[in-house]
mmCIF file of C-alpha atoms in Angstrom:
data_model
loop_
_atom_site.group_PDB
_atom_site.id
_atom_site.type_symbol
_atom_site.label_atom_id
_atom_site.label_comp_id
_atom_site.label_asym_id
_atom_site.label_seq_id
_atom_site.Cartn_x
_atom_site.Cartn_y
_atom_site.Cartn_z
ATOM 1 C CA MET K 979 0.000 0.000 0.000
ATOM 2 C CA ASN K 980 1.442 3.390 -0.932
ATOM 3 C CA GLU K 981 1.454 6.380 1.369
ATOM 4 C CA SER K 982 -1.582 8.041 -0.150
ATOM 5 C CA GLN K 983 -3.702 4.912 0.410
ATOM 6 C CA SER K 984 -2.886 4.568 4.096
ATOM 7 C CA ILE K 985 -5.698 6.824 5.306
ATOM 8 C CA THR K 986 -8.216 4.212 4.162
ATOM 9 C CA ALA K 987 -7.681 2.345 7.441
ATOM 10 C CA GLU K 988 -8.797 5.438 9.324
ATOM 11 C CA ALA K 989 -11.928 5.672 7.182
ATOM 12 C CA ARG K 990 -13.048 2.263 8.433
ATOM 13 C CA LYS K 991 -13.218 3.653 11.967
ATOM 14 C CA ARG K 992 -15.432 6.575 11.006
ATOM 15 C CA ASP K 993 -19.176 6.839 10.677
ATOM 16 C CA LEU K 994 -20.124 5.073 7.452
ATOM 17 C CA PHE K 995 -22.056 7.845 5.745
ATOM 18 C CA THR K 996 -21.232 11.127 7.425
ATOM 19 C CA ASP K 997 -17.445 10.830 7.300
ATOM 20 C CA LEU K 998 -15.307 8.435 5.287
ATOM 21 C CA GLY K 999 -12.252 10.553 5.921
ATOM 22 C CA PRO K 1000 -10.550 13.466 4.173
ATOM 23 C CA GLY K 1001 -10.016 13.807 0.440
ATOM 24 C CA ALA K 1002 -11.773 11.487 -1.974
ATOM 25 C CA HIS K 1003 -11.785 7.962 -3.342
ATOM 26 C CA GLN K 1004 -8.965 7.137 -5.751
ATOM 27 C CA CYS K 1005 -10.922 7.105 -9.009
ATOM 28 C CA TRP K 1006 -10.892 8.506 -12.517
ATOM 29 C CA TYR K 1007 -12.816 11.806 -12.454
ATOM 30 C CA PRO K 1008 -13.925 13.822 -15.503
ATOM 31 C CA ILE K 1009 -12.767 17.382 -14.966
ATOM 32 C CA ALA K 1010 -13.589 19.308 -18.167
ATOM 33 C CA LEU K 1011 -14.740 19.085 -21.754
ATOM 34 C CA SER K 1012 -11.802 18.878 -24.170
ATOM 35 C CA SER K 1013 -13.208 21.838 -26.081
ATOM 36 C CA ASN K 1014 -12.741 24.015 -22.993
ATOM 37 C CA VAL K 1015 -8.971 23.405 -22.921
ATOM 38 C CA PRO K 1016 -7.487 24.338 -26.312
ATOM 39 C CA GLN K 1017 -3.725 24.476 -26.841
ATOM 40 C CA GLY K 1018 -2.131 27.046 -24.541
ATOM 41 C CA LYS K 1019 -5.218 27.350 -22.319
ATOM 42 C CA VAL K 1020 -4.973 27.085 -18.523
ATOM 43 C CA ILE K 1021 -7.974 26.336 -16.312
ATOM 44 C CA GLY K 1022 -8.298 25.744 -12.601
ATOM 45 C CA ALA K 1023 -10.721 23.511 -10.733
ATOM 46 C CA ASN K 1024 -11.389 22.607 -7.147
ATOM 47 C CA LEU K 1025 -11.038 18.858 -6.674
ATOM 48 C CA ALA K 1026 -11.822 17.041 -3.419
ATOM 49 C CA ASP K 1027 -9.765 18.692 -0.653
ATOM 50 C CA GLY K 1028 -7.700 20.961 -2.897
ATOM 51 C CA ARG K 1029 -7.313 22.612 -6.257
ATOM 52 C CA ILE K 1030 -5.725 21.558 -9.547
ATOM 53 C CA VAL K 1031 -4.619 23.269 -12.729
ATOM 54 C CA VAL K 1032 -5.261 21.781 -16.170
ATOM 55 C CA TYR K 1033 -3.555 22.919 -19.374
ATOM 56 C CA ARG K 1034 -2.698 21.794 -22.893
ATOM 57 C CA GLY K 1035 0.927 22.087 -24.017
ATOM 58 C CA GLU K 1036 2.256 22.881 -27.472
ATOM 59 C CA ASP K 1037 2.417 19.116 -28.127
ATOM 60 C CA GLY K 1038 -1.370 18.965 -27.754
ATOM 61 C CA VAL K 1039 -1.212 16.844 -24.594
ATOM 62 C CA VAL K 1040 -3.330 17.772 -21.573
ATOM 63 C CA ARG K 1041 -1.613 17.853 -18.179
ATOM 64 C CA ALA K 1042 -2.979 18.282 -14.659
ATOM 65 C CA MET K 1043 -1.081 19.311 -11.536
ATOM 66 C CA SER K 1044 -1.765 20.669 -8.077
ATOM 67 C CA ALA K 1045 -2.581 24.343 -8.512
ATOM 68 C CA TYR K 1046 -0.414 26.229 -6.040
ATOM 69 C CA CYS K 1047 3.156 27.254 -6.826
ATOM 70 C CA ARG K 1048 5.633 25.777 -4.352
ATOM 71 C CA HIS K 1049 7.436 29.121 -4.079
ATOM 72 C CA MET K 1050 4.842 31.397 -2.463
ATOM 73 C CA GLY K 1051 1.551 29.657 -3.137
ATOM 74 C CA ALA K 1052 0.245 31.566 -6.147
ATOM 75 C CA ASP K 1053 -2.640 29.871 -7.978
ATOM 76 C CA LEU K 1054 -1.227 28.820 -11.349
ATOM 77 C CA SER K 1055 -4.682 29.066 -12.922
ATOM 78 C CA ALA K 1056 -4.937 32.763 -12.002
ATOM 79 C CA GLY K 1057 -2.726 34.262 -14.691
ATOM 80 C CA GLY K 1058 -0.337 31.369 -15.238
ATOM 81 C CA ASP K 1059 0.659 30.657 -18.829
ATOM 82 C CA VAL K 1060 1.892 27.760 -20.935
ATOM 83 C CA VAL K 1061 5.507 27.835 -22.126
ATOM 84 C CA GLY K 1062 6.195 24.912 -24.426
ATOM 85 C CA ASN K 1063 4.845 22.001 -22.431
ATOM 86 C CA ASP K 1064 5.424 23.623 -19.035
ATOM 87 C CA ILE K 1065 3.170 25.834 -16.958
ATOM 88 C CA ARG K 1066 4.629 29.073 -15.610
ATOM 89 C CA CYS K 1067 3.613 30.833 -12.416
ATOM 90 C CA PRO K 1068 2.347 34.407 -12.930
ATOM 91 C CA TYR K 1069 4.061 35.688 -9.777
ATOM 92 C CA HIS K 1070 7.795 34.929 -10.143
ATOM 93 C CA HIS K 1071 7.751 32.759 -13.289
ATOM 94 C CA TRP K 1072 8.693 29.484 -11.659
ATOM 95 C CA ALA K 1073 7.966 26.808 -14.272
ATOM 96 C CA TYR K 1074 6.742 23.239 -13.837
ATOM 97 C CA GLY K 1075 6.879 20.447 -16.377
ATOM 98 C CA LYS K 1076 7.400 16.703 -16.626
ATOM 99 C CA ASN K 1077 6.089 14.811 -13.591
ATOM 100 C CA GLY K 1078 5.231 18.076 -11.834
ATOM 101 C CA GLN K 1079 8.920 18.899 -11.391
ATOM 102 C CA CYS K 1080 10.025 22.515 -11.102
ATOM 103 C CA THR K 1081 12.070 23.069 -14.259
ATOM 104 C CA ASN K 1082 13.149 26.688 -14.041
ATOM 105 C CA ILE K 1083 13.582 29.604 -11.638
ATOM 106 C CA PRO K 1084 14.400 32.687 -13.744
ATOM 107 C CA SER K 1085 16.055 34.489 -10.818
ATOM 108 C CA GLY K 1086 18.953 32.070 -11.251
ATOM 109 C CA ASP K 1087 18.626 30.552 -7.788
ATOM 110 C CA ARG K 1088 19.068 26.834 -7.247
ATOM 111 C CA ILE K 1089 15.770 24.954 -7.307
ATOM 112 C CA PRO K 1090 15.143 23.954 -3.671
ATOM 113 C CA LYS K 1091 14.154 20.483 -2.576
ATOM 114 C CA GLY K 1092 10.446 19.927 -2.117
ATOM 115 C CA SER K 1093 9.510 22.033 -5.141
ATOM 116 C CA ASN K 1094 7.459 19.425 -7.011
ATOM 117 C CA LEU K 1095 3.765 19.703 -7.728
ATOM 118 C CA VAL K 1096 1.447 16.704 -7.770
ATOM 119 C CA ASN K 1097 1.335 15.360 -11.314
ATOM 120 C CA PHE K 1098 -2.019 13.662 -11.889
ATOM 121 C CA PRO K 1099 -2.510 10.847 -14.412
ATOM 122 C CA VAL K 1100 -4.617 12.248 -17.276
ATOM 123 C CA LYS K 1101 -6.521 10.648 -20.133
ATOM 124 C CA GLU K 1102 -8.633 12.209 -22.827
ATOM 125 C CA GLN K 1103 -11.377 10.349 -24.655
ATOM 126 C CA PHE K 1104 -14.683 11.097 -26.369
ATOM 127 C CA GLY K 1105 -14.230 14.826 -25.788
ATOM 128 C CA LEU K 1106 -13.712 14.596 -22.018
ATOM 129 C CA ILE K 1107 -10.596 15.157 -19.901
ATOM 130 C CA TRP K 1108 -10.224 12.661 -17.044
ATOM 131 C CA VAL K 1109 -7.913 12.960 -14.025
ATOM 132 C CA PHE K 1110 -7.036 10.085 -11.706
ATOM 133 C CA PHE K 1111 -7.102 11.177 -8.077
ATOM 134 C CA GLY K 1112 -4.051 9.301 -6.859
ATOM 135 C CA GLU K 1113 -0.395 8.671 -7.595
ATOM 136 C CA THR K 1114 -0.966 5.656 -9.851
ATOM 137 C CA PRO K 1115 -4.261 4.529 -11.438
ATOM 138 C CA LEU K 1116 -5.803 1.544 -9.682
ATOM 139 C CA TYR K 1117 -7.660 0.527 -12.840
ATOM 140 C CA GLU K 1118 -7.853 1.463 -16.510
ATOM 141 C CA LEU K 1119 -10.188 4.254 -17.554
ATOM 142 C CA GLN K 1120 -13.427 2.746 -18.766
ATOM 143 C CA THR K 1121 -13.986 2.893 -22.520
ATOM 144 C CA PHE K 1122 -15.712 1.077 -25.390
ATOM 145 C CA GLU K 1123 -13.313 -1.232 -27.207
ATOM 146 C CA ASN K 1124 -15.798 -1.747 -30.049
ATOM 147 C CA TYR K 1125 -16.265 1.953 -30.755
ATOM 148 C CA ASP K 1126 -15.808 2.667 -34.476
ATOM 149 C CA GLU K 1127 -15.781 6.312 -35.542
ATOM 150 C CA GLU K 1128 -17.103 5.305 -38.960
ATOM 151 C CA LYS K 1129 -20.131 3.567 -37.434
ATOM 152 C CA HIS K 1130 -20.752 5.427 -34.190
ATOM 153 C CA VAL K 1131 -21.277 8.991 -33.007
ATOM 154 C CA TYR K 1132 -20.749 10.290 -29.466
ATOM 155 C CA HIS K 1133 -22.026 13.216 -27.442
ATOM 156 C CA SER K 1134 -20.262 14.293 -24.230
ATOM 157 C CA PHE K 1135 -21.653 16.896 -21.852
ATOM 158 C CA GLU K 1136 -21.770 18.182 -18.292
ATOM 159 C CA VAL K 1137 -25.188 17.758 -16.708
ATOM 160 C CA LYS K 1138 -27.014 21.000 -15.914
ATOM 161 C CA LEU K 1139 -28.049 20.680 -12.276
ATOM 162 C CA ASN K 1140 -30.942 22.585 -10.739
ATOM 163 C CA GLU K 1141 -28.921 22.998 -7.540
ATOM 164 C CA LYS K 1142 -25.566 21.922 -6.150
ATOM 165 C CA LEU K 1143 -25.322 18.285 -5.100
ATOM 166 C CA LYS K 1144 -23.878 18.296 -1.586
ATOM 167 C CA ILE K 1145 -22.983 14.625 -1.185
ATOM 168 C CA GLU K 1146 -19.890 12.709 -2.261
ATOM 169 C CA PRO K 1147 -19.953 10.940 -5.641
ATOM 170 C CA TRP K 1148 -20.032 7.448 -4.131
ATOM 171 C CA VAL K 1149 -23.312 8.198 -2.334
ATOM 172 C CA PHE K 1150 -24.952 9.006 -5.652
ATOM 173 C CA THR K 1151 -23.537 5.796 -7.127
ATOM 174 C CA THR K 1152 -25.610 3.837 -4.605
ATOM 175 C CA ASN K 1153 -28.576 4.698 -6.843
ATOM 176 C CA VAL K 1154 -27.369 2.140 -9.374
ATOM 177 C CA TYR K 1155 -27.895 -0.602 -6.798
ATOM 178 C CA ASP K 1156 -31.053 0.856 -5.262
ATOM 179 C CA ILE K 1157 -33.538 -0.927 -7.498
ATOM 180 C CA VAL K 1158 -36.583 -0.056 -5.379
ATOM 181 C CA HIS K 1159 -35.934 3.699 -5.540
ATOM 182 C CA LEU K 1160 -35.575 3.474 -9.324
ATOM 183 C CA ARG K 1161 -39.127 2.194 -9.561
ATOM 184 C CA PHE K 1162 -40.804 4.645 -7.196
ATOM 185 C CA LEU K 1163 -38.895 7.869 -7.906
ATOM 186 C CA HIS K 1164 -37.977 7.472 -11.579
ATOM 187 C CA GLY K 1165 -40.546 5.063 -12.988
ATOM 188 C CA VAL K 1166 -37.863 2.524 -13.963
ATOM 189 C CA ASN K 1167 -39.148 -0.987 -13.326
ATOM 190 C CA ILE K 1168 -36.325 -3.552 -13.219
ATOM 191 C CA VAL K 1169 -37.635 -6.860 -14.510
ATOM 192 C CA GLY K 1170 -34.402 -8.734 -13.820
ATOM 193 C CA SER K 1171 -30.889 -7.961 -12.598
ATOM 194 C CA ASP K 1172 -27.697 -9.860 -11.796
ATOM 195 C CA ILE K 1173 -24.499 -8.603 -10.149
ATOM 196 C CA ASP K 1174 -20.945 -9.922 -10.469
ATOM 197 C CA GLU K 1175 -17.864 -8.549 -8.722
ATOM 198 C CA VAL K 1176 -15.213 -8.613 -11.435
ATOM 199 C CA SER K 1177 -12.524 -6.942 -9.306
ATOM 200 C CA PRO K 1178 -12.312 -4.618 -6.268
ATOM 201 C CA PHE K 1179 -12.661 -1.745 -8.744
ATOM 202 C CA LEU K 1180 -15.330 -3.156 -11.080
ATOM 203 C CA GLN K 1181 -18.791 -4.561 -10.456
ATOM 204 C CA ARG K 1182 -21.025 -5.709 -13.314
ATOM 205 C CA MET K 1183 -24.814 -5.705 -13.473
ATOM 206 C CA THR K 1184 -27.323 -6.623 -16.160
ATOM 207 C CA TRP K 1185 -30.732 -4.989 -16.404
ATOM 208 C CA ILE K 1186 -33.930 -5.507 -18.280
ATOM 209 C CA ALA K 1187 -36.252 -2.623 -17.510
ATOM 210 C CA THR K 1188 -39.289 -0.703 -18.631
ATOM 211 C CA HIS K 1189 -39.408 3.039 -18.118
ATOM 212 C CA THR K 1190 -42.483 5.241 -17.910
ATOM 213 C CA GLY K 1191 -42.631 8.942 -17.259
ATOM 214 C CA GLU K 1192 -44.492 12.118 -18.098
ATOM 215 C CA LYS K 1193 -42.030 13.047 -20.839
ATOM 216 C CA ASP K 1194 -40.553 9.748 -21.964
ATOM 217 C CA SER K 1195 -41.041 6.002 -21.837
ATOM 218 C CA GLY K 1196 -39.580 2.870 -23.361
ATOM 219 C CA THR K 1197 -37.756 -0.391 -22.851
ATOM 220 C CA LEU K 1198 -34.109 -0.613 -21.797
ATOM 221 C CA ARG K 1199 -31.774 -3.592 -22.038
ATOM 222 C CA MET K 1200 -28.286 -2.984 -20.749
ATOM 223 C CA SER K 1201 -25.234 -4.141 -18.886
ATOM 224 C CA LEU K 1202 -23.888 -1.797 -16.236
ATOM 225 C CA ASP K 1203 -20.246 -1.748 -15.152
ATOM 226 C CA VAL K 1204 -19.559 0.276 -12.009
ATOM 227 C CA TYR K 1205 -15.946 1.491 -11.979
ATOM 228 C CA GLY K 1206 -14.326 2.694 -8.789
ATOM 229 C CA ALA K 1207 -16.859 4.493 -6.628
ATOM 230 C CA ASN K 1208 -18.142 7.107 -9.039
ATOM 231 C CA SER K 1209 -18.661 5.879 -12.593
ATOM 232 C CA VAL K 1210 -20.958 3.668 -14.652
ATOM 233 C CA ARG K 1211 -20.345 2.244 -18.117
ATOM 234 C CA SER K 1212 -23.326 0.799 -19.950
ATOM 235 C CA GLU K 1213 -23.803 -1.113 -23.175
ATOM 236 C CA GLY K 1214 -27.348 -1.743 -24.298
ATOM 237 C CA GLU K 1215 -30.219 -0.395 -26.299
ATOM 238 C CA MET K 1216 -33.138 1.935 -25.814
ATOM 239 C CA ASP K 1217 -36.265 1.534 -27.906
ATOM 240 C CA GLY K 1218 -34.403 -0.793 -30.245
ATOM 241 C CA ARG K 1219 -31.491 1.580 -30.877
ATOM 242 C CA LEU K 1220 -27.910 1.049 -29.690
ATOM 243 C CA LYS K 1221 -27.126 3.085 -26.594
ATOM 244 C CA TRP K 1222 -23.764 3.052 -24.873
ATOM 245 C CA TYR K 1223 -22.877 5.537 -22.196
ATOM 246 C CA ILE K 1224 -20.366 6.425 -19.521
ATOM 247 C CA SER K 1225 -21.500 8.556 -16.604
ATOM 248 C CA ALA K 1226 -19.265 9.810 -13.824
ATOM 249 C CA SER K 1227 -19.455 12.242 -10.940
ATOM 250 C CA THR K 1228 -16.646 14.462 -9.685
ATOM 251 C CA PRO K 1229 -16.193 16.203 -6.293
ATOM 252 C CA PHE K 1230 -15.455 19.806 -7.275
ATOM 253 C CA GLY K 1231 -14.629 20.578 -3.668
ATOM 254 C CA PRO K 1232 -16.768 19.828 -0.596
ATOM 255 C CA GLN K 1233 -20.514 19.706 -1.262
ATOM 256 C CA ASP K 1234 -20.214 20.305 -4.992
ATOM 257 C CA THR K 1235 -20.520 17.058 -6.949
ATOM 258 C CA ARG K 1236 -21.051 17.401 -10.712
ATOM 259 C CA PHE K 1237 -21.828 14.943 -13.488
ATOM 260 C CA PHE K 1238 -20.440 14.255 -16.945
ATOM 261 C CA PHE K 1239 -21.759 11.884 -19.601
ATOM 262 C CA THR K 1240 -20.633 10.371 -22.868
ATOM 263 C CA ILE K 1241 -23.480 8.838 -24.871
ATOM 264 C CA ILE K 1242 -22.866 6.819 -28.040
ATOM 265 C CA THR K 1243 -25.215 5.516 -30.701
ATOM 266 C CA THR K 1244 -25.044 4.408 -34.321
ATOM 267 C CA LYS K 1245 -24.755 7.034 -37.028
ATOM 268 C CA GLY K 1246 -27.659 7.657 -39.341
ATOM 269 C CA GLU K 1247 -31.106 9.149 -39.404
ATOM 270 C CA GLY K 1248 -32.386 10.071 -35.973
ATOM 271 C CA ALA K 1249 -28.996 9.877 -34.242
ATOM 272 C CA GLU K 1250 -28.859 13.535 -33.186
ATOM 273 C CA ASP K 1251 -32.414 13.449 -31.880
ATOM 274 C CA PHE K 1252 -31.690 10.235 -29.972
ATOM 275 C CA LEU K 1253 -28.611 11.756 -28.314
ATOM 276 C CA ALA K 1254 -30.563 14.885 -27.389
ATOM 277 C CA ARG K 1255 -33.388 12.819 -25.879
ATOM 278 C CA SER K 1256 -30.871 10.713 -23.976
ATOM 279 C CA GLU K 1257 -29.216 13.821 -22.525
ATOM 280 C CA ALA K 1258 -32.611 15.143 -21.464
ATOM 281 C CA LEU K 1259 -33.521 11.806 -19.861
ATOM 282 C CA HIS K 1260 -30.342 11.508 -17.798
ATOM 283 C CA THR K 1261 -30.489 15.182 -16.816
ATOM 284 C CA ARG K 1262 -34.050 14.733 -15.568
ATOM 285 C CA LEU K 1263 -33.259 11.541 -13.646
ATOM 286 C CA ILE K 1264 -30.318 13.129 -11.829
ATOM 287 C CA ASN K 1265 -32.229 16.288 -10.971
ATOM 288 C CA GLU K 1266 -35.102 14.219 -9.590
ATOM 289 C CA ASP K 1267 -32.695 12.840 -6.979
ATOM 290 C CA LEU K 1268 -31.276 16.178 -5.807
ATOM 291 C CA PRO K 1269 -34.001 17.237 -3.328
ATOM 292 C CA VAL K 1270 -33.858 13.841 -1.620
ATOM 293 C CA LEU K 1271 -30.086 13.444 -1.476
ATOM 294 C CA ASN K 1272 -29.380 17.033 -0.423
ATOM 295 C CA ASN K 1273 -31.720 16.706 2.560
ATOM 296 C CA ILE K 1274 -31.137 13.120 3.578
ATOM 297 C CA ARG K 1275 -29.998 12.295 7.122
ATOM 298 C CA PHE K 1276 -28.156 9.026 7.512
ATOM 299 C CA GLY K 1277 -28.295 7.193 10.811
ATOM 300 C CA ASN K 1278 -28.161 3.512 11.620
ATOM 301 C CA LEU K 1279 -29.297 1.936 8.362
ATOM 302 C CA ARG K 1280 -31.900 -0.785 8.423
ATOM 303 C CA LEU K 1281 -31.427 -2.489 5.093
ATOM 304 C CA VAL K 1282 -33.827 -5.207 3.996
ATOM 305 C CA ALA K 1283 -33.505 -8.212 1.689
ATOM 306 C CA SER K 1284 -34.102 -6.187 -1.482
ATOM 307 C CA ASP K 1285 -31.186 -3.914 -0.466
ATOM 308 C CA LYS K 1286 -28.587 -6.698 -0.693
ATOM 309 C CA ALA K 1287 -26.706 -5.202 -3.656
ATOM 310 C CA LEU K 1288 -26.917 -1.744 -2.113
ATOM 311 C CA GLY K 1289 -25.410 -2.997 1.133
ATOM 312 C CA ARG K 1290 -22.539 -4.682 -0.699
ATOM 313 C CA PHE K 1291 -21.636 -1.460 -2.478
ATOM 314 C CA ILE K 1292 -21.816 0.589 0.720
ATOM 315 C CA ARG K 1293 -19.370 -1.800 2.394
ATOM 316 C CA ALA K 1294 -17.095 -1.651 -0.659
ATOM 317 C CA ALA K 1295 -17.110 2.156 -0.564
ATOM 318 C CA ARG K 1296 -16.039 2.073 3.066
ATOM 319 C CA GLU K 1297 -13.044 -0.114 2.211
ATOM 320 C CA TYR K 1298 -12.122 1.687 -1.008
ATOM 321 C CA PRO K 1299 -8.759 3.565 -0.961
ATOM 322 C CA ARG K 1300 -8.900 7.310 -0.418
ATOM 323 C CA THR K 1301 -6.258 10.010 -0.495
ATOM 324 C CA THR K 1302 -5.796 13.780 -0.313
ATOM 325 C CA ILE K 1303 -3.916 16.302 -2.409
ATOM 326 C CA ASP K 1304 -1.818 17.136 0.656
ATOM 327 C CA ALA K 1305 -0.809 13.477 1.008
ATOM 328 C CA MET K 1306 0.077 13.236 -2.681
ATOM 329 C CA GLU K 1307 2.093 16.459 -2.540
ATOM 330 C CA THR K 1308 4.057 15.152 0.431
ATOM 331 C CA ALA K 1309 4.711 11.891 -1.413
ATOM 332 C CA ALA K 1310 5.764 13.721 -4.590
ATOM 333 C CA ASN K 1311 8.422 15.621 -2.670
ATOM 334 C CA ARG K 1312 9.797 12.607 -0.817
ATOM 335 C CA LYS K 1313 10.720 10.825 -4.017
ATOM 336 C CA LYS K 1314 14.195 10.942 -5.469
ATOM 337 C CA GLU K 1315 14.893 13.696 -7.930
ATOM 338 C CA PHE K 1316 13.521 12.906 -11.373
ATOM 339 C CA ALA K 1317 15.974 11.863 -14.031
#
């Protein structure tokens, strides 16, 4: 177990719902649309217990690092600029590059020890930028191996929420396993479902469901893969048309969880309308949950037989590795100097 995972043991001693410990689960989190980070652009974002900076270098590659300069703490997203593939602090022009290492101090002084930023693993796919919250990814970013750009079309977006979601991402993920709530709150009637634990970081479900609502209805057949504690990948169909999607939630600081989706279908007549209807459906379903989840009070849970899958996921979330940006920054500056 690496240093940044060690606080998981402390989480087991805490109250299950109200406090799993500082920071966040070590998962892949979508942080921005690719279109919002063109070459040379710098953006900042709160993430879990801290803040990160995201930028695209002249090589076209997106990088993500902890946001505060190690010199005097300036926020690199507040006036920082991209120089080659490095990011430069607006205050005294300290520059950071490969692996978060400080690469240049223009005053000519020797770069002091402990001057590294946290360098987050980053992947970009289907128009979304993903950041892994940890030193080393615990699992591969979920994708669709059978995606063919000649046959398929995708649509990625951030969900427009009616209000801030004040719970951690993993709490929202419990909805996937809460079959009873799906029927009563969302009109999704699960005819059959099976669950397999593929690995500590992947659980697989299969659904056959009918959906009825004031604005939409239909039949859904899908497999659901839950990755980490915050993301779902689904392959299936809706109303006879191919529908694949990845949904994930990200903790943009305390009490500010946001959602991103990638939805894929086959090209051809009706594809754009299908993607638009799918976005509207998922947006509505998430917003229907907000009033309940933002005002829920967890105590001693009394789960029943139909909550078996839900209980398994809750226990898994309690055991799942967590870390903080502070812990990762400490670890980054205890390592040997980069080659």
